[in-house]
Amino acid sequence: VDKETGWFSTGDIGRINPNGTVSIIDRRKNLFKTSTGEYIASEKVENTYIRASLVNQIWIYGNSFKSFVVAVVVPDAQILVQKLKENKLWTEDDRQLQTASAEYNARLKEVCEKNAELVKKLVKEDMKLYEETLLKFERVKDIHVEPELDSLLQGFNVDNGLMTPTFKLKRPKLLAKYVEAVKALY
């Protein structure tokens, strides 16, 4: 308890709602400041974009030297495959692969890498549909699509060290893994 204010200091960021209740909206350590001085709550932005059908997992990144944020997105494999079929990039032979099998994941990665610009465009267009609740400086300017998936169709998981056992993102580990991708986005 803070002796001056009488408030509890939990590290959470809250909002007092019009009806007088309090909602926890983020963690203080998940805030970052852009070069323009704006503070961004990463989980708020991630939770907005996660509603997009092509987004399975997302990690946003920003720092005090840049004025905008970027993201690494793990696409929803099954929705992405539907889009690839519409663009005639997922063949009849590919349709025989069992979803989430090693062969399926390898083929999806191969198709994504060969058609990286199209996949990126599809994901970004889908994400844009959910930006209306975000302020301009909170909107992701560019993305890196992570096509390498595990047997649960996830790119970030406990086994690769990018998530905690309680399924929270390990932001320092994500930055270490994607540092080159992030540099390329800036």
mmCIF file of C-alpha atoms in Angstrom:
data_model
loop_
_atom_site.group_PDB
_atom_site.id
_atom_site.type_symbol
_atom_site.label_atom_id
_atom_site.label_comp_id
_atom_site.label_asym_id
_atom_site.label_seq_id
_atom_site.Cartn_x
_atom_site.Cartn_y
_atom_site.Cartn_z
ATOM 1 C CA VAL A 1 0.000 0.000 0.000
ATOM 2 C CA ASP A 2 1.326 3.458 -0.932
ATOM 3 C CA LYS A 3 1.445 5.427 2.318
ATOM 4 C CA GLU A 4 0.824 8.784 0.585
ATOM 5 C CA THR A 5 -2.167 7.807 -1.565
ATOM 6 C CA GLY A 6 -3.520 4.686 0.131
ATOM 7 C CA TRP A 7 -3.566 2.861 -3.218
ATOM 8 C CA PHE A 8 -2.176 -0.624 -3.826
ATOM 9 C CA SER A 9 0.811 -0.757 -6.176
ATOM 10 C CA THR A 10 0.422 -3.981 -8.166
ATOM 11 C CA GLY A 11 2.107 -2.996 -11.433
ATOM 12 C CA ASP A 12 -1.239 -3.131 -13.228
ATOM 13 C CA ILE A 13 -2.724 -0.285 -15.221
ATOM 14 C CA GLY A 14 -6.382 0.298 -14.512
ATOM 15 C CA ARG A 15 -9.242 2.366 -15.799
ATOM 16 C CA ILE A 16 -12.123 3.713 -13.734
ATOM 17 C CA ASN A 17 -15.286 2.970 -15.696
ATOM 18 C CA PRO A 18 -18.285 5.344 -15.868
ATOM 19 C CA ASN A 19 -20.221 3.079 -13.485
ATOM 20 C CA GLY A 20 -17.452 3.415 -10.868
ATOM 21 C CA THR A 21 -15.889 -0.014 -11.308
ATOM 22 C CA VAL A 22 -12.196 -0.546 -12.050
ATOM 23 C CA SER A 23 -10.923 -2.549 -15.041
ATOM 24 C CA ILE A 24 -7.347 -3.804 -15.324
ATOM 25 C CA ILE A 25 -6.231 -3.049 -18.887
ATOM 26 C CA ASP A 26 -2.471 -3.715 -18.937
ATOM 27 C CA ARG A 27 0.748 -4.198 -16.974
ATOM 28 C CA ARG A 28 2.981 -1.217 -16.297
ATOM 29 C CA LYS A 29 6.057 -3.079 -17.528
ATOM 30 C CA ASN A 30 4.375 -3.650 -20.903
ATOM 31 C CA LEU A 31 4.241 0.074 -21.656
ATOM 32 C CA PHE A 32 6.744 1.721 -23.927
ATOM 33 C CA LYS A 33 7.277 5.277 -25.097
ATOM 34 C CA THR A 34 7.763 6.266 -28.744
ATOM 35 C CA SER A 35 10.075 9.024 -29.982
ATOM 36 C CA THR A 36 7.074 11.364 -30.109
ATOM 37 C CA GLY A 37 6.523 10.905 -26.358
ATOM 38 C CA GLU A 38 3.383 8.786 -26.661
ATOM 39 C CA TYR A 39 2.995 5.843 -24.299
ATOM 40 C CA ILE A 40 1.667 2.630 -25.837
ATOM 41 C CA ALA A 41 0.179 -0.283 -23.898
ATOM 42 C CA SER A 42 1.392 -3.258 -25.925
ATOM 43 C CA GLU A 43 -1.227 -5.710 -24.648
ATOM 44 C CA LYS A 44 -4.059 -3.336 -25.559
ATOM 45 C CA VAL A 45 -2.798 -3.122 -29.137
ATOM 46 C CA GLU A 46 -2.141 -6.874 -29.336
ATOM 47 C CA ASN A 47 -5.617 -7.658 -28.000
ATOM 48 C CA THR A 48 -7.122 -5.406 -30.656
ATOM 49 C CA TYR A 49 -5.309 -7.051 -33.553
ATOM 50 C CA ILE A 50 -5.773 -10.601 -32.260
ATOM 51 C CA ARG A 51 -9.443 -10.276 -33.263
ATOM 52 C CA ALA A 52 -8.417 -10.387 -36.943
ATOM 53 C CA SER A 53 -9.164 -13.812 -38.409
ATOM 54 C CA LEU A 54 -5.714 -14.151 -39.993
ATOM 55 C CA VAL A 55 -3.892 -13.373 -36.733
ATOM 56 C CA ASN A 56 -3.233 -16.311 -34.426
ATOM 57 C CA GLN A 57 -0.505 -14.695 -32.318
ATOM 58 C CA ILE A 58 1.009 -11.221 -32.348
ATOM 59 C CA TRP A 59 3.848 -9.384 -30.638
ATOM 60 C CA ILE A 60 4.129 -5.636 -31.129
ATOM 61 C CA TYR A 61 7.361 -3.754 -30.708
ATOM 62 C CA GLY A 62 8.230 -0.125 -30.327
ATOM 63 C CA ASN A 63 10.951 1.916 -28.709
ATOM 64 C CA SER A 64 11.855 5.454 -27.778
ATOM 65 C CA PHE A 65 13.917 6.000 -30.948
ATOM 66 C CA LYS A 66 11.049 5.411 -33.407
ATOM 67 C CA SER A 67 7.697 7.105 -33.815
ATOM 68 C CA PHE A 68 5.702 4.007 -34.791
ATOM 69 C CA VAL A 69 5.216 0.369 -33.821
ATOM 70 C CA VAL A 70 5.776 -2.814 -35.783
ATOM 71 C CA ALA A 71 4.673 -6.392 -35.177
ATOM 72 C CA VAL A 72 5.585 -10.020 -35.641
ATOM 73 C CA VAL A 73 2.459 -11.955 -36.575
ATOM 74 C CA VAL A 74 1.893 -15.694 -36.517
ATOM 75 C CA PRO A 75 -0.949 -16.227 -38.980
ATOM 76 C CA ASP A 76 -3.928 -18.468 -38.324
ATOM 77 C CA ALA A 77 -2.863 -21.381 -40.509
ATOM 78 C CA GLN A 78 -6.325 -22.675 -41.364
ATOM 79 C CA ILE A 79 -7.699 -19.278 -42.382
ATOM 80 C CA LEU A 80 -4.498 -18.526 -44.297
ATOM 81 C CA VAL A 81 -4.788 -21.815 -46.192
ATOM 82 C CA GLN A 82 -8.331 -20.799 -47.252
ATOM 83 C CA LYS A 83 -6.918 -17.528 -48.608
ATOM 84 C CA LEU A 84 -4.111 -19.406 -50.362
ATOM 85 C CA LYS A 85 -6.692 -21.694 -51.985
ATOM 86 C CA GLU A 86 -8.599 -18.632 -53.227
ATOM 87 C CA ASN A 87 -5.351 -17.408 -54.790
ATOM 88 C CA LYS A 88 -4.644 -20.872 -56.260
ATOM 89 C CA LEU A 89 -1.473 -21.261 -54.201
ATOM 90 C CA TRP A 90 -2.643 -24.285 -52.177
ATOM 91 C CA THR A 91 -2.899 -27.237 -54.580
ATOM 92 C CA GLU A 92 -4.997 -30.411 -54.600
ATOM 93 C CA ASP A 93 -1.963 -32.333 -53.324
ATOM 94 C CA ASP A 94 -1.624 -29.831 -50.485
ATOM 95 C CA ARG A 95 -5.272 -30.385 -49.558
ATOM 96 C CA GLN A 96 -4.467 -34.035 -48.786
ATOM 97 C CA LEU A 97 -2.058 -33.035 -46.007
ATOM 98 C CA GLN A 98 -3.344 -33.479 -42.469
ATOM 99 C CA THR A 99 -3.734 -30.136 -40.714
ATOM 100 C CA ALA A 100 -0.958 -29.422 -38.179
ATOM 101 C CA SER A 101 1.172 -32.365 -39.328
ATOM 102 C CA ALA A 102 4.876 -31.759 -39.850
ATOM 103 C CA GLU A 103 4.349 -32.023 -43.631
ATOM 104 C CA TYR A 104 1.454 -29.527 -43.540
ATOM 105 C CA ASN A 105 3.494 -27.037 -41.499
ATOM 106 C CA ALA A 106 6.538 -27.430 -43.764
ATOM 107 C CA ARG A 107 4.423 -26.924 -46.897
ATOM 108 C CA LEU A 108 2.678 -23.883 -45.395
ATOM 109 C CA LYS A 109 6.054 -22.366 -44.502
ATOM 110 C CA GLU A 110 7.308 -23.006 -48.039
ATOM 111 C CA VAL A 111 4.234 -21.409 -49.647
ATOM 112 C CA CYS A 112 4.409 -18.431 -47.267
ATOM 113 C CA GLU A 113 8.087 -17.838 -47.983
ATOM 114 C CA LYS A 114 7.596 -18.080 -51.770
ATOM 115 C CA ASN A 115 4.619 -15.693 -51.602
ATOM 116 C CA ALA A 116 5.770 -13.516 -48.702
ATOM 117 C CA GLU A 117 4.461 -10.220 -50.104
ATOM 118 C CA LEU A 118 0.968 -11.610 -50.781
ATOM 119 C CA VAL A 119 0.752 -13.260 -47.351
ATOM 120 C CA LYS A 120 1.914 -10.043 -45.671
ATOM 121 C CA LYS A 121 -0.650 -8.034 -47.678
ATOM 122 C CA LEU A 122 -3.495 -10.418 -46.729
ATOM 123 C CA VAL A 123 -2.624 -10.286 -43.030
ATOM 124 C CA LYS A 124 -2.184 -6.487 -42.984
ATOM 125 C CA GLU A 125 -5.506 -5.933 -44.761
ATOM 126 C CA ASP A 126 -7.265 -8.148 -42.224
ATOM 127 C CA MET A 127 -5.586 -6.344 -39.308
ATOM 128 C CA LYS A 128 -6.648 -2.932 -40.673
ATOM 129 C CA LEU A 129 -10.305 -3.921 -40.224
ATOM 130 C CA TYR A 130 -9.827 -3.743 -36.440
ATOM 131 C CA GLU A 131 -7.843 -0.511 -36.103
ATOM 132 C CA GLU A 132 -10.763 1.869 -35.559
ATOM 133 C CA THR A 133 -10.471 1.664 -31.758
ATOM 134 C CA LEU A 134 -6.731 2.402 -31.793
ATOM 135 C CA LEU A 135 -5.214 5.862 -31.786
ATOM 136 C CA LYS A 136 -3.112 6.698 -34.866
ATOM 137 C CA PHE A 137 0.209 6.270 -33.026
ATOM 138 C CA GLU A 138 -0.888 2.848 -31.676
ATOM 139 C CA ARG A 139 -1.483 1.394 -35.141
ATOM 140 C CA VAL A 140 1.043 -1.080 -36.474
ATOM 141 C CA LYS A 141 2.876 0.360 -39.454
ATOM 142 C CA ASP A 142 4.494 -2.825 -40.741
ATOM 143 C CA ILE A 143 4.614 -6.542 -39.923
ATOM 144 C CA HIS A 144 6.840 -9.579 -40.182
ATOM 145 C CA VAL A 145 4.900 -12.818 -40.766
ATOM 146 C CA GLU A 146 6.264 -15.860 -38.915
ATOM 147 C CA PRO A 147 5.412 -18.944 -40.990
ATOM 148 C CA GLU A 148 7.208 -21.530 -38.827
ATOM 149 C CA LEU A 149 4.576 -23.334 -36.738
ATOM 150 C CA ASP A 150 4.530 -26.151 -34.204
ATOM 151 C CA SER A 151 2.076 -29.056 -33.961
ATOM 152 C CA LEU A 152 -0.502 -26.725 -32.368
ATOM 153 C CA LEU A 153 -0.102 -24.247 -35.260
ATOM 154 C CA GLN A 154 1.636 -21.716 -33.018
ATOM 155 C CA GLY A 155 4.857 -19.850 -33.663
ATOM 156 C CA PHE A 156 5.313 -18.579 -30.110
ATOM 157 C CA ASN A 157 5.231 -21.373 -27.540
ATOM 158 C CA VAL A 158 6.745 -22.579 -24.277
ATOM 159 C CA ASP A 159 9.013 -25.107 -26.025
ATOM 160 C CA ASN A 160 10.796 -22.474 -28.126
ATOM 161 C CA GLY A 161 11.109 -20.191 -25.097
ATOM 162 C CA LEU A 162 8.924 -17.384 -26.452
ATOM 163 C CA MET A 163 6.095 -17.877 -23.947
ATOM 164 C CA THR A 164 5.876 -18.548 -20.228
ATOM 165 C CA PRO A 165 4.078 -21.649 -18.903
ATOM 166 C CA THR A 166 1.089 -19.336 -18.302
ATOM 167 C CA PHE A 167 1.143 -18.368 -22.016
ATOM 168 C CA LYS A 168 2.388 -14.815 -21.616
ATOM 169 C CA LEU A 169 4.798 -13.488 -24.214
ATOM 170 C CA LYS A 170 8.464 -13.326 -23.206
ATOM 171 C CA ARG A 171 9.151 -9.951 -24.790
ATOM 172 C CA PRO A 172 12.957 -9.899 -24.303
ATOM 173 C CA LYS A 173 13.253 -13.370 -25.884
ATOM 174 C CA LEU A 174 10.993 -12.324 -28.766
ATOM 175 C CA LEU A 175 13.185 -9.292 -29.395
ATOM 176 C CA ALA A 176 16.319 -11.453 -29.327
ATOM 177 C CA LYS A 177 14.831 -13.870 -31.874
ATOM 178 C CA TYR A 178 13.334 -11.249 -34.190
ATOM 179 C CA VAL A 179 15.902 -8.442 -33.875
ATOM 180 C CA GLU A 180 16.866 -8.622 -37.561
ATOM 181 C CA ALA A 181 13.229 -8.760 -38.700
ATOM 182 C CA VAL A 182 12.394 -5.747 -36.519
ATOM 183 C CA LYS A 183 15.369 -3.795 -37.884
ATOM 184 C CA ALA A 184 14.175 -4.534 -41.422
ATOM 185 C CA LEU A 185 10.689 -3.183 -40.575
ATOM 186 C CA TYR A 186 12.176 0.133 -39.452
#
